[in-house]
């Protein structure tokens, strides 16, 4: 499948899905959400592929949602007339975007995230939908939405607590601060830390190779069983957070965040 955001490379039983917008630090434009279902479904249905690695081109894994471009997909965010005719299609679009990451969690094949540099907002959403996360020593992670006047509505609030626990997840959600790779390893956000990108990709491929040497049906069945314990709660949470997110936008704080970003200054939030 051709995509304006993803680049897929296959090498035997291992496929690599690259976030391929390095000039924008792989910020997630509309194609990141719209194309992902097709990309991952195609790999899931490919009988030659047994493991998928998700990695980012360039210095950073992902700078999060591209707020300026995402307005093209979600113009309702800026509509001052927030009546039912605006909120209802917005809810559907938010759930469609959620599906763009949920597909990573629900496909049969294991997915390994290889993270370098910054992993912010939507990037953290994405890696939390993966089965396993690896990182470089310079990697940093931020659940950034509170810093831009939004609630994280793409699944991280449902998945992150299952990975790091409630306390760490709430700390990250409430402060929007960055945590570095050593702390990410300590709180189980990542499985292993590597000195640089080359070592990271080599480590990801080595782990992927180990997985390919196991019986594929057993591996896929194991993922299915592990998912069975969590997916119903995640699905309920995704519907709830989409409704909450639709209710709190637009806000003066969101407008201030967008304005401050364009002016390259710190936002001044008022809680309105």
Tab-separated table of C-alpha atoms in Angstrom, residues 127 132-137 139-141 163-164 168 172 179-194:
chain	number	residue	atom	x	y	z
A	127	UNK	CA	3.924	2.818	20.725
A	132	UNK	CA	7.006	-4.379	22.764
A	133	UNK	CA	8.919	-1.095	22.974
A	134	UNK	CA	12.678	-0.527	22.643
A	135	UNK	CA	14.523	2.809	22.818
A	136	UNK	CA	17.821	4.616	22.434
A	137	UNK	CA	19.572	6.263	25.383
A	139	UNK	CA	14.857	8.827	23.769
A	140	UNK	CA	12.364	10.922	25.705
A	141	UNK	CA	8.630	10.375	26.109
A	163	UNK	CA	2.072	-0.861	30.853
A	164	UNK	CA	3.477	1.432	33.578
A	168	UNK	CA	3.194	6.848	36.451
A	172	UNK	CA	2.632	11.813	32.786
A	179	UNK	CA	10.630	11.155	30.966
A	180	UNK	CA	13.993	9.928	29.750
A	181	UNK	CA	15.007	6.460	28.586
A	182	UNK	CA	16.463	5.274	31.927
A	183	UNK	CA	13.219	6.094	33.710
A	184	UNK	CA	11.176	4.639	30.859
A	185	UNK	CA	13.089	1.396	31.349
A	186	UNK	CA	12.598	1.531	35.119
A	187	UNK	CA	8.813	1.924	34.825
A	188	UNK	CA	8.535	-0.767	32.114
A	189	UNK	CA	7.529	1.594	29.321
A	190	UNK	CA	10.400	0.101	27.306
A	191	UNK	CA	11.949	-3.367	27.480
A	192	UNK	CA	15.515	-2.399	26.637
A	193	UNK	CA	17.666	0.689	25.984
A	194	UNK	CA	20.406	0.875	23.334
